mmCIF file of C-alpha atoms and ligand atoms in Angstrom:
data_model
loop_
_atom_site.group_PDB
_atom_site.id
_atom_site.type_symbol
_atom_site.label_atom_id
_atom_site.label_comp_id
_atom_site.label_asym_id
_atom_site.label_seq_id
_atom_site.Cartn_x
_atom_site.Cartn_y
_atom_site.Cartn_z
ATOM 1 C CA UNK A 1 -49.405 -49.197 52.693
ATOM 2 C CA UNK A 2 -48.792 -45.807 51.111
ATOM 3 C CA UNK A 3 -46.323 -46.474 48.308
ATOM 4 C CA UNK A 4 -44.799 -43.307 46.916
ATOM 5 C CA UNK A 5 -44.524 -42.524 43.210
ATOM 6 C CA UNK A 6 -42.249 -39.643 42.288
ATOM 7 C CA UNK A 7 -44.051 -37.424 39.817
ATOM 8 C CA UNK A 8 -41.089 -35.719 38.146
ATOM 9 C CA UNK A 9 -38.864 -37.637 35.730
ATOM 10 C CA UNK A 10 -35.328 -37.507 37.087
ATOM 11 C CA UNK A 11 -33.520 -39.050 34.136
ATOM 12 C CA UNK A 12 -32.212 -42.579 33.574
ATOM 13 C CA UNK A 13 -31.813 -44.533 36.809
ATOM 14 C CA UNK A 14 -30.054 -47.683 37.947
ATOM 15 C CA UNK A 15 -30.337 -49.435 41.291
ATOM 16 C CA UNK A 16 -27.437 -50.796 43.365
ATOM 17 C CA UNK A 17 -27.609 -54.552 42.792
ATOM 18 C CA UNK A 18 -28.416 -57.385 40.403
ATOM 19 C CA UNK A 19 -27.957 -61.152 40.642
ATOM 20 C CA UNK A 20 -24.442 -62.375 39.692
ATOM 21 C CA UNK A 21 -25.942 -64.190 36.697
ATOM 22 C CA UNK A 22 -27.224 -60.859 35.319
ATOM 23 C CA UNK A 23 -23.777 -59.300 34.943
ATOM 24 C CA UNK A 24 -24.312 -58.892 31.188
ATOM 25 C CA UNK A 25 -27.897 -57.671 31.381
ATOM 26 C CA UNK A 26 -29.256 -54.215 30.737
ATOM 27 C CA UNK A 27 -30.560 -52.948 34.094
ATOM 28 C CA UNK A 28 -33.923 -51.215 33.883
ATOM 29 C CA UNK A 29 -35.149 -49.768 37.159
ATOM 30 C CA UNK A 30 -38.898 -50.070 37.649
ATOM 31 C CA UNK A 31 -39.006 -49.508 41.421
ATOM 32 C CA UNK A 32 -36.596 -48.022 43.930
ATOM 33 C CA UNK A 33 -35.274 -50.102 46.818
ATOM 34 C CA UNK A 34 -37.188 -52.793 48.720
ATOM 35 C CA UNK A 35 -40.845 -52.656 49.789
ATOM 36 C CA UNK A 36 -40.175 -55.106 52.654
ATOM 37 C CA UNK A 37 -36.725 -54.052 53.810
ATOM 38 C CA UNK A 38 -36.852 -55.993 57.085
ATOM 39 C CA UNK A 39 -34.696 -59.079 56.506
ATOM 40 C CA UNK A 40 -32.080 -58.982 59.254
ATOM 41 C CA UNK A 41 -29.297 -60.440 57.057
ATOM 42 C CA UNK A 42 -29.649 -57.740 54.385
ATOM 43 C CA UNK A 43 -28.194 -54.246 54.472
ATOM 44 C CA UNK A 44 -28.683 -53.238 50.843
ATOM 45 C CA UNK A 45 -31.613 -50.823 51.121
ATOM 46 C CA UNK A 46 -31.792 -50.235 54.859
ATOM 47 C CA UNK A 47 -31.494 -46.441 54.705
ATOM 48 C CA UNK A 48 -33.681 -45.954 51.639
ATOM 49 C CA UNK A 49 -37.447 -45.624 51.234
ATOM 50 C CA UNK A 50 -39.273 -47.706 48.695
ATOM 51 C CA UNK A 51 -41.025 -46.047 45.770
ATOM 52 C CA UNK A 52 -42.577 -47.108 42.493
ATOM 53 C CA UNK A 53 -41.431 -45.460 39.298
ATOM 54 C CA UNK A 54 -44.119 -44.243 36.923
ATOM 55 C CA UNK A 55 -44.605 -46.393 33.841
ATOM 56 C CA UNK A 56 -43.939 -43.441 31.510
ATOM 57 C CA UNK A 57 -40.661 -42.735 33.345
ATOM 58 C CA UNK A 58 -39.500 -46.325 32.857
ATOM 59 C CA UNK A 59 -40.530 -46.118 29.199
ATOM 60 C CA UNK A 60 -38.501 -42.894 28.927
ATOM 61 C CA UNK A 61 -35.452 -44.804 30.242
ATOM 62 C CA UNK A 62 -35.996 -47.541 27.655
ATOM 63 C CA UNK A 63 -36.308 -44.876 24.960
ATOM 64 C CA UNK A 64 -33.005 -43.279 25.934
ATOM 65 C CA UNK A 65 -31.245 -46.645 25.662
ATOM 66 C CA UNK A 66 -33.000 -47.277 22.345
ATOM 67 C CA UNK A 67 -31.837 -43.935 20.998
ATOM 68 C CA UNK A 68 -28.193 -44.916 21.561
ATOM 69 C CA UNK A 69 -28.672 -48.472 20.296
ATOM 70 C CA UNK A 70 -30.370 -47.162 17.168
ATOM 71 C CA UNK A 71 -27.551 -44.739 16.279
ATOM 72 C CA UNK A 72 -24.835 -47.300 17.030
ATOM 73 C CA UNK A 73 -26.504 -50.049 14.975
ATOM 74 C CA UNK A 74 -27.005 -47.660 12.040
ATOM 75 C CA UNK A 75 -23.326 -46.775 12.125
ATOM 76 C CA UNK A 76 -22.458 -50.454 12.337
ATOM 77 C CA UNK A 77 -24.551 -51.146 9.224
ATOM 78 C CA UNK A 78 -22.794 -48.390 7.339
ATOM 79 C CA UNK A 79 -19.243 -49.045 8.496
ATOM 80 C CA UNK A 80 -19.249 -52.832 8.933
ATOM 81 C CA UNK A 81 -17.395 -52.588 12.201
ATOM 82 C CA UNK A 82 -17.177 -50.174 15.061
ATOM 83 C CA UNK A 83 -13.738 -49.144 16.152
ATOM 84 C CA UNK A 84 -13.189 -47.433 19.499
ATOM 85 C CA UNK A 85 -12.586 -44.246 17.576
ATOM 86 C CA UNK A 86 -15.977 -44.413 15.827
ATOM 87 C CA UNK A 87 -17.736 -45.156 19.123
ATOM 88 C CA UNK A 88 -15.994 -42.177 20.704
ATOM 89 C CA UNK A 89 -17.049 -39.941 17.786
ATOM 90 C CA UNK A 90 -20.696 -41.053 18.092
ATOM 91 C CA UNK A 91 -20.617 -40.418 21.827
ATOM 92 C CA UNK A 92 -19.258 -36.895 21.428
ATOM 93 C CA UNK A 93 -21.440 -36.011 18.452
ATOM 94 C CA UNK A 94 -24.812 -37.188 19.728
ATOM 95 C CA UNK A 95 -24.637 -38.077 23.411
ATOM 96 C CA UNK A 96 -22.083 -35.774 24.994
ATOM 97 C CA UNK A 97 -24.703 -34.564 27.468
ATOM 98 C CA UNK A 98 -25.683 -38.105 28.481
ATOM 99 C CA UNK A 99 -22.578 -40.258 28.495
ATOM 100 C CA UNK A 100 -23.871 -42.431 31.336
ATOM 101 C CA UNK A 101 -26.699 -43.762 29.170
ATOM 102 C CA UNK A 102 -24.390 -44.020 26.158
ATOM 103 C CA UNK A 103 -21.937 -46.174 28.106
ATOM 104 C CA UNK A 104 -24.664 -48.378 29.581
ATOM 105 C CA UNK A 105 -26.246 -48.963 26.172
ATOM 106 C CA UNK A 106 -23.004 -49.632 24.286
ATOM 107 C CA UNK A 107 -21.642 -51.913 27.014
ATOM 108 C CA UNK A 108 -24.887 -53.873 26.900
ATOM 109 C CA UNK A 109 -24.641 -54.199 23.120
ATOM 110 C CA UNK A 110 -20.971 -55.188 23.299
ATOM 111 C CA UNK A 111 -21.659 -57.945 25.848
ATOM 112 C CA UNK A 112 -24.102 -59.331 23.318
ATOM 113 C CA UNK A 113 -26.273 -61.407 25.632
ATOM 114 C CA UNK A 114 -29.457 -59.478 24.903
ATOM 115 C CA UNK A 115 -30.793 -59.898 28.434
ATOM 116 C CA UNK A 116 -32.559 -57.362 30.628
ATOM 117 C CA UNK A 117 -32.905 -57.315 34.409
ATOM 118 C CA UNK A 118 -35.698 -55.301 36.035
ATOM 119 C CA UNK A 119 -34.603 -53.590 39.258
ATOM 120 C CA UNK A 120 -34.801 -53.260 42.268
ATOM 121 C CA UNK A 121 -35.636 -55.840 44.950
ATOM 122 C CA UNK A 122 -39.168 -56.877 44.028
ATOM 123 C CA UNK A 123 -40.367 -55.612 40.656
ATOM 124 C CA UNK A 124 -43.441 -57.808 40.694
ATOM 125 C CA UNK A 125 -44.961 -55.592 43.349
ATOM 126 C CA UNK A 126 -45.989 -53.335 40.457
ATOM 127 C CA UNK A 127 -49.510 -54.022 39.272
ATOM 128 C CA UNK A 128 -49.247 -56.566 36.428
ATOM 129 C CA UNK A 129 -51.213 -54.146 34.229
ATOM 130 C CA UNK A 130 -48.431 -51.589 34.740
ATOM 131 C CA UNK A 131 -45.592 -54.059 34.252
ATOM 132 C CA UNK A 132 -47.009 -55.554 31.047
ATOM 133 C CA UNK A 133 -46.648 -52.315 28.983
ATOM 134 C CA UNK A 134 -43.027 -52.032 30.178
ATOM 135 C CA UNK A 135 -42.302 -55.608 29.084
ATOM 136 C CA UNK A 136 -44.043 -55.038 25.758
ATOM 137 C CA UNK A 137 -42.091 -51.840 25.161
ATOM 138 C CA UNK A 138 -38.808 -53.652 25.772
ATOM 139 C CA UNK A 139 -39.786 -56.261 23.203
ATOM 140 C CA UNK A 140 -40.941 -53.591 20.749
ATOM 141 C CA UNK A 141 -37.687 -51.642 20.940
ATOM 142 C CA UNK A 142 -35.307 -54.587 21.258
ATOM 143 C CA UNK A 143 -36.970 -57.514 19.464
ATOM 144 C CA UNK A 144 -33.783 -59.600 19.770
ATOM 145 C CA UNK A 145 -33.956 -59.724 23.582
ATOM 146 C CA UNK A 146 -33.505 -63.285 24.802
ATOM 147 C CA UNK A 147 -34.302 -62.880 28.478
ATOM 148 C CA UNK A 148 -36.135 -60.462 30.768
ATOM 149 C CA UNK A 149 -35.729 -61.235 34.434
ATOM 150 C CA UNK A 150 -36.540 -59.812 37.844
ATOM 151 C CA UNK A 151 -36.183 -60.361 41.571
ATOM 152 C CA UNK A 152 -39.474 -61.065 43.321
ATOM 153 C CA UNK A 153 -40.612 -61.995 46.811
ATOM 154 C CA UNK A 154 -42.615 -65.195 47.250
ATOM 155 C CA UNK A 155 -45.102 -63.205 49.332
ATOM 156 C CA UNK A 156 -45.788 -60.956 46.331
ATOM 157 C CA UNK A 157 -46.003 -63.765 43.788
ATOM 158 C CA UNK A 158 -48.639 -65.729 45.704
ATOM 159 C CA UNK A 159 -50.888 -62.674 45.545
ATOM 160 C CA UNK A 160 -50.745 -62.424 41.734
ATOM 161 C CA UNK A 161 -53.641 -64.277 40.097
ATOM 162 C CA UNK A 162 -52.461 -67.182 37.921
ATOM 163 C CA UNK A 163 -53.775 -65.694 34.633
ATOM 164 C CA UNK A 164 -51.890 -62.443 35.322
ATOM 165 C CA UNK A 165 -48.652 -64.326 35.914
ATOM 166 C CA UNK A 166 -49.246 -66.076 32.589
ATOM 167 C CA UNK A 167 -49.824 -62.660 30.949
ATOM 168 C CA UNK A 168 -46.503 -61.412 32.349
ATOM 169 C CA UNK A 169 -44.829 -64.463 30.857
ATOM 170 C CA UNK A 170 -46.565 -63.847 27.548
ATOM 171 C CA UNK A 171 -45.384 -60.215 27.581
ATOM 172 C CA UNK A 172 -41.769 -61.382 27.873
ATOM 173 C CA UNK A 173 -40.898 -61.917 31.553
ATOM 174 C CA UNK A 174 -39.077 -65.234 31.308
ATOM 175 C CA UNK A 175 -37.016 -65.613 34.488
ATOM 176 C CA UNK A 176 -37.726 -64.757 38.127
ATOM 177 C CA UNK A 177 -35.104 -64.768 40.893
ATOM 178 C CA UNK A 178 -36.541 -65.475 44.338
ATOM 179 C CA UNK A 179 -34.587 -65.040 47.547
ATOM 180 C CA UNK A 180 -35.849 -68.162 49.267
ATOM 181 C CA UNK A 181 -32.899 -68.099 51.706
ATOM 182 C CA UNK A 182 -34.474 -70.900 53.754
ATOM 183 C CA UNK A 183 -37.406 -73.280 53.692
ATOM 184 C CA UNK A 184 -37.408 -73.544 57.474
ATOM 185 C CA UNK A 185 -40.200 -71.532 59.116
ATOM 186 C CA UNK A 186 -38.206 -71.007 62.304
ATOM 187 C CA UNK A 187 -35.271 -69.569 60.371
ATOM 188 C CA UNK A 188 -37.527 -67.429 58.172
ATOM 189 C CA UNK A 189 -39.289 -65.990 61.239
ATOM 190 C CA UNK A 190 -36.030 -65.365 63.075
ATOM 191 C CA UNK A 191 -34.540 -63.348 60.197
ATOM 192 C CA UNK A 192 -37.851 -61.542 59.567
ATOM 193 C CA UNK A 193 -38.077 -62.693 55.959
ATOM 194 C CA UNK A 194 -41.838 -62.071 56.014
ATOM 195 C CA UNK A 195 -42.685 -65.358 54.293
ATOM 196 C CA UNK A 196 -43.252 -68.984 55.237
ATOM 197 C CA UNK A 197 -42.105 -72.253 53.701
ATOM 198 C CA UNK A 198 -45.587 -72.619 52.231
ATOM 199 C CA UNK A 199 -45.373 -69.163 50.585
ATOM 200 C CA UNK A 200 -42.092 -70.235 48.974
ATOM 201 C CA UNK A 201 -43.532 -73.524 47.730
ATOM 202 C CA UNK A 202 -46.725 -71.951 46.358
ATOM 203 C CA UNK A 203 -44.867 -69.059 44.717
ATOM 204 C CA UNK A 204 -42.237 -71.314 43.158
ATOM 205 C CA UNK A 205 -44.866 -73.681 41.802
ATOM 206 C CA UNK A 206 -46.891 -70.750 40.410
ATOM 207 C CA UNK A 207 -43.871 -69.326 38.581
ATOM 208 C CA UNK A 208 -43.100 -72.706 37.023
ATOM 209 C CA UNK A 209 -46.747 -73.213 36.062
ATOM 210 C CA UNK A 210 -46.750 -69.839 34.275
ATOM 211 C CA UNK A 211 -43.858 -71.091 32.137
ATOM 212 C CA UNK A 212 -41.331 -68.690 33.661
ATOM 213 C CA UNK A 213 -37.817 -69.899 34.495
ATOM 214 C CA UNK A 214 -37.137 -69.883 38.205
ATOM 215 C CA UNK A 215 -33.949 -69.200 40.176
ATOM 216 C CA UNK A 216 -34.161 -69.846 43.928
ATOM 217 C CA UNK A 217 -31.444 -68.363 46.147
ATOM 218 C CA UNK A 218 -30.508 -70.362 49.222
ATOM 219 C CA UNK A 219 -28.409 -68.942 52.039
ATOM 220 C CA UNK A 220 -26.225 -71.568 53.729
ATOM 221 C CA UNK A 221 -25.452 -70.602 57.323
ATOM 222 C CA UNK A 222 -28.605 -68.522 57.807
ATOM 223 C CA UNK A 223 -29.958 -70.835 60.526
ATOM 224 C CA UNK A 224 -26.797 -70.415 62.595
ATOM 225 C CA UNK A 225 -25.271 -73.398 64.394
ATOM 226 C CA UNK A 226 -28.460 -74.219 66.305
ATOM 227 C CA UNK A 227 -30.833 -74.441 63.304
ATOM 228 C CA UNK A 228 -28.356 -75.624 60.679
ATOM 229 C CA UNK A 229 -29.860 -79.103 60.364
ATOM 230 C CA UNK A 230 -33.480 -77.896 60.162
ATOM 231 C CA UNK A 231 -32.456 -75.183 57.702
ATOM 232 C CA UNK A 232 -30.844 -77.747 55.391
ATOM 233 C CA UNK A 233 -33.684 -80.255 55.625
ATOM 234 C CA UNK A 234 -36.646 -77.888 55.156
ATOM 235 C CA UNK A 235 -34.957 -75.894 52.393
ATOM 236 C CA UNK A 236 -34.308 -79.090 50.453
ATOM 237 C CA UNK A 237 -37.855 -80.255 51.158
ATOM 238 C CA UNK A 238 -39.330 -76.990 49.808
ATOM 239 C CA UNK A 239 -37.130 -77.129 46.707
ATOM 240 C CA UNK A 240 -38.079 -80.769 46.110
ATOM 241 C CA UNK A 241 -41.684 -79.579 45.807
ATOM 242 C CA UNK A 242 -40.826 -76.779 43.380
ATOM 243 C CA UNK A 243 -38.205 -78.180 40.990
ATOM 244 C CA UNK A 244 -36.747 -74.736 40.246
ATOM 245 C CA UNK A 245 -34.620 -74.362 37.124
ATOM 246 C CA UNK A 246 -31.753 -73.015 39.222
ATOM 247 C CA UNK A 247 -30.801 -73.311 42.881
ATOM 248 C CA UNK A 248 -28.142 -70.738 43.679
ATOM 249 C CA UNK A 249 -26.078 -70.830 46.863
ATOM 250 C CA UNK A 250 -25.103 -67.546 48.487
ATOM 251 C CA UNK A 251 -23.430 -68.149 51.839
ATOM 252 C CA UNK A 252 -24.372 -65.872 54.731
ATOM 253 C CA UNK A 253 -21.849 -63.139 55.461
ATOM 254 C CA UNK A 254 -22.581 -61.015 58.524
ATOM 255 C CA UNK A 255 -21.474 -57.428 58.155
ATOM 256 C CA UNK A 256 -21.958 -54.107 59.970
ATOM 257 C CA UNK A 257 -25.124 -52.378 58.796
ATOM 258 C CA UNK A 258 -27.283 -55.477 58.912
ATOM 259 C CA UNK A 259 -29.509 -56.022 61.959
ATOM 260 C CA UNK A 260 -28.268 -59.623 62.251
ATOM 261 C CA UNK A 261 -24.851 -58.257 63.156
ATOM 262 C CA UNK A 262 -26.205 -56.964 66.472
ATOM 263 C CA UNK A 263 -27.511 -60.433 67.342
ATOM 264 C CA UNK A 264 -24.166 -61.896 66.296
ATOM 265 C CA UNK A 265 -22.143 -59.421 68.353
ATOM 266 C CA UNK A 266 -24.338 -59.936 71.430
ATOM 267 C CA UNK A 267 -24.042 -63.719 71.124
ATOM 268 C CA UNK A 268 -27.755 -64.246 70.333
ATOM 269 C CA UNK A 269 -26.867 -65.550 66.866
ATOM 270 C CA UNK A 270 -24.300 -68.351 66.713
ATOM 271 C CA UNK A 271 -22.669 -68.033 63.323
ATOM 272 C CA UNK A 272 -21.651 -71.304 61.645
ATOM 273 C CA UNK A 273 -17.976 -71.954 61.020
ATOM 274 C CA UNK A 274 -16.949 -72.605 57.421
ATOM 275 C CA UNK A 275 -16.755 -76.315 58.227
ATOM 276 C CA UNK A 276 -20.297 -76.257 59.634
ATOM 277 C CA UNK A 277 -21.510 -74.512 56.470
ATOM 278 C CA UNK A 278 -19.840 -77.152 54.291
ATOM 279 C CA UNK A 279 -21.503 -79.915 56.367
ATOM 280 C CA UNK A 280 -24.819 -78.098 56.083
ATOM 281 C CA UNK A 281 -24.545 -77.858 52.288
ATOM 282 C CA UNK A 282 -23.704 -81.566 52.259
ATOM 283 C CA UNK A 283 -26.871 -82.342 54.244
ATOM 284 C CA UNK A 284 -28.850 -80.007 51.983
ATOM 285 C CA UNK A 285 -27.687 -81.524 48.701
ATOM 286 C CA UNK A 286 -28.081 -85.041 50.121
ATOM 287 C CA UNK A 287 -31.744 -84.250 50.836
ATOM 288 C CA UNK A 288 -32.488 -82.903 47.334
ATOM 289 C CA UNK A 289 -34.365 -85.567 45.432
ATOM 290 C CA UNK A 290 -36.711 -86.083 42.507
ATOM 291 C CA UNK A 291 -35.757 -82.766 40.871
ATOM 292 C CA UNK A 292 -33.809 -81.704 37.803
ATOM 293 C CA UNK A 293 -32.590 -78.263 38.973
ATOM 294 C CA UNK A 294 -29.163 -76.879 38.129
ATOM 295 C CA UNK A 295 -27.276 -75.996 41.311
ATOM 296 C CA UNK A 296 -24.865 -73.075 41.095
ATOM 297 C CA UNK A 297 -22.396 -71.626 43.610
ATOM 298 C CA UNK A 298 -21.961 -68.397 41.671
ATOM 299 C CA UNK A 299 -21.329 -66.086 44.599
ATOM 300 C CA UNK A 300 -17.903 -65.032 45.754
ATOM 301 C CA UNK A 301 -18.666 -65.699 49.472
ATOM 302 C CA UNK A 302 -19.057 -69.391 48.734
ATOM 303 C CA UNK A 303 -16.106 -71.414 49.942
ATOM 304 C CA UNK A 304 -16.418 -74.189 47.370
ATOM 305 C CA UNK A 305 -17.553 -72.654 44.106
ATOM 306 C CA UNK A 306 -16.902 -75.883 42.235
ATOM 307 C CA UNK A 307 -19.974 -77.369 43.920
ATOM 308 C CA UNK A 308 -22.257 -76.936 40.956
ATOM 309 C CA UNK A 309 -23.990 -79.181 38.489
ATOM 310 C CA UNK A 310 -27.242 -80.571 37.238
ATOM 311 C CA UNK A 311 -29.406 -82.765 39.424
ATOM 312 C CA UNK A 312 -29.716 -85.660 39.724
ATOM 313 C CA UNK A 313 -26.662 -86.756 37.692
ATOM 314 C CA UNK A 314 -24.097 -84.434 39.290
ATOM 315 C CA UNK A 315 -25.264 -84.954 42.869
ATOM 316 C CA UNK A 316 -22.623 -87.618 43.716
ATOM 317 C CA UNK A 317 -19.844 -85.420 42.300
ATOM 318 C CA UNK A 318 -21.004 -82.367 44.263
ATOM 319 C CA UNK A 319 -21.188 -84.416 47.476
ATOM 320 C CA UNK A 320 -17.698 -85.811 46.830
ATOM 321 C CA UNK A 321 -16.242 -82.281 46.604
ATOM 322 C CA UNK A 322 -17.808 -81.366 49.949
ATOM 323 C CA UNK A 323 -16.563 -84.619 51.501
ATOM 324 C CA UNK A 324 -13.093 -83.961 50.148
ATOM 325 C CA UNK A 325 -13.004 -80.709 52.144
ATOM 326 C CA UNK A 326 -14.609 -82.290 55.239
ATOM 327 C CA UNK A 327 -11.967 -85.059 55.279
ATOM 328 C CA UNK A 328 -8.943 -82.779 54.902
ATOM 329 C CA UNK A 329 -6.647 -82.456 57.955
ATOM 330 C CA UNK A 330 -7.581 -79.380 60.076
ATOM 331 C CA UNK A 331 -4.595 -77.308 58.974
ATOM 332 C CA UNK A 332 -5.269 -78.039 55.279
ATOM 333 C CA UNK A 333 -8.884 -76.931 55.732
ATOM 334 C CA UNK A 334 -7.798 -73.672 57.344
ATOM 335 C CA UNK A 335 -5.121 -73.099 54.676
ATOM 336 C CA UNK A 336 -7.797 -73.516 51.999
ATOM 337 C CA UNK A 337 -10.201 -71.180 53.825
ATOM 338 C CA UNK A 338 -7.576 -68.470 53.965
ATOM 339 C CA UNK A 339 -6.446 -68.990 50.367
ATOM 340 C CA UNK A 340 -9.987 -68.876 49.085
ATOM 341 C CA UNK A 341 -10.903 -65.706 50.979
ATOM 342 C CA UNK A 342 -7.721 -63.980 49.869
ATOM 343 C CA UNK A 343 -8.627 -64.808 46.284
ATOM 344 C CA UNK A 344 -5.635 -67.091 45.667
ATOM 345 C CA UNK A 345 -7.622 -70.345 45.525
ATOM 346 C CA UNK A 346 -10.551 -71.071 43.251
ATOM 347 C CA UNK A 347 -10.946 -74.769 43.958
ATOM 348 C CA UNK A 348 -9.569 -77.533 46.195
ATOM 349 C CA UNK A 349 -7.096 -78.478 43.451
ATOM 350 C CA UNK A 350 -5.260 -75.246 44.262
ATOM 351 C CA UNK A 351 -4.025 -76.887 47.477
ATOM 352 C CA UNK A 352 -1.545 -78.827 45.333
ATOM 353 C CA UNK A 353 2.101 -77.760 45.808
ATOM 354 C CA UNK A 354 2.941 -74.727 43.684
ATOM 355 C CA UNK A 355 3.363 -70.974 43.677
ATOM 356 C CA UNK A 356 -0.216 -70.264 44.788
ATOM 357 C CA UNK A 357 0.012 -72.599 47.761
ATOM 358 C CA UNK A 358 3.395 -71.218 48.806
ATOM 359 C CA UNK A 359 1.982 -67.669 48.693
ATOM 360 C CA UNK A 360 -0.940 -68.616 50.937
ATOM 361 C CA UNK A 361 1.357 -70.549 53.294
ATOM 362 C CA UNK A 362 3.501 -67.469 53.861
ATOM 363 C CA UNK A 363 0.413 -65.318 54.661
ATOM 364 C CA UNK A 364 -0.862 -68.123 56.894
ATOM 365 C CA UNK A 365 2.360 -67.964 58.894
ATOM 366 C CA UNK A 366 2.476 -64.172 58.948
ATOM 367 C CA UNK A 367 -1.101 -63.850 60.256
ATOM 368 C CA UNK A 368 -0.458 -66.724 62.706
ATOM 369 C CA UNK A 369 -3.518 -68.575 61.444
ATOM 370 C CA UNK A 370 -4.480 -71.801 63.189
ATOM 371 C CA UNK A 371 -7.455 -74.141 62.726
ATOM 372 C CA UNK A 372 -8.852 -72.556 65.910
ATOM 373 C CA UNK A 373 -8.696 -68.889 64.833
ATOM 374 C CA UNK A 374 -9.120 -69.249 61.055
ATOM 375 C CA UNK A 375 -12.828 -68.398 60.985
ATOM 376 C CA UNK A 376 -12.247 -65.120 62.846
ATOM 377 C CA UNK A 377 -9.353 -64.158 60.572
ATOM 378 C CA UNK A 378 -11.260 -65.136 57.441
ATOM 379 C CA UNK A 379 -14.266 -63.132 58.630
ATOM 380 C CA UNK A 380 -12.135 -60.012 58.888
ATOM 381 C CA UNK A 381 -10.964 -60.540 55.298
ATOM 382 C CA UNK A 382 -14.527 -61.113 54.083
ATOM 383 C CA UNK A 383 -15.683 -57.895 55.765
ATOM 384 C CA UNK A 384 -13.053 -55.974 53.858
ATOM 385 C CA UNK A 385 -14.560 -57.313 50.629
ATOM 386 C CA UNK A 386 -18.171 -56.319 51.449
HETATM 387 S S1 LIG B 401 -36.632 -58.793 50.563
HETATM 388 FE FE1 LIG B 401 -34.553 -58.924 49.654
HETATM 389 S S2 LIG B 401 -33.878 -56.796 49.395
HETATM 390 FE FE2 LIG B 401 -35.664 -56.777 50.769
HETATM 391 S S3 LIG B 401 -34.787 -56.773 52.825
HETATM 392 FE FE3 LIG B 401 -35.196 -58.910 52.259
HETATM 393 S S4 LIG B 401 -33.285 -59.676 51.322
HETATM 394 FE FE4 LIG B 401 -33.155 -57.409 51.381
#
């Protein structure tokens, strides 16, 4: 594969996305877009070519952030505290021609988490011997950094020799986010994920063995109605063999721009209803066993974000929340679905009588929502949010 490397430095760059858990991280772009770019449920990079960034260009980005951090910390030492006025003066005095970098660096400092996320979709595709100097430079310039993380594909990780993965860990890479999506081979093939269940298991185990924290993203609903059961079972089975630090749920949302939408519109893909997704997550969590992962529902598409906790202790509580929804009368389920998608409801407790519920009830009446049409109406609201 001929991977392009742009030869001319084009200034500090940031890519379009990061995991929700990296909201406070400094984003350092080491590649552009996705080298695979074929998953049918993903529209993020579909119109963009993949390219590697040169190591010296990434280092130049780190240097420009360091320059700001250095000036700001010196001022902080001298003045004891930084008022908005002082920050504004520094910006105008030293960085007026590069306010984008100034804002990125100062926001990162202000958030105080000291974490860095390497962009874009699969940073580990870079040769380890190119990534290691980048990691070392981050540590050199920002010795207080607590976490350096990256997205990576399982297919890429299984091709990295074990000692090299250990060297990456040693150089400071301490968390990897993998889009597992599913552990079911039939689902993975159908959405053109380009990996198998075995790739996922081997990659996850290799990351753990290298001493790197592991986040695995699972996509409820990805198997559609016909493969929902297999999707739940095999995904749990794969995760039971990995024992990831985090399992993160990110429910499928089908939107224009993703190839899966064509299959959905033509009827070739039978999208799960919200109730089917809840039942699927119930089957999935029920099948998780022998692991100590933390399960998180930290994505806004998820219907029941309160389904999170540490396995095995919180498993009964998480199942109870799902059962609570499954056992609600039909019209209460659809009221919750609407309230959640409109942003009124955060948890099932919000169904209790009160101002929030009354607000959702009036929209429910106005849109003529019923248990039969709620998924269609909710889908339209979700599309507006994408
Ligand atoms: S590997 Fe990730 S970024 Fe690339 S197409 Fe698939 S889901 Fe999208």
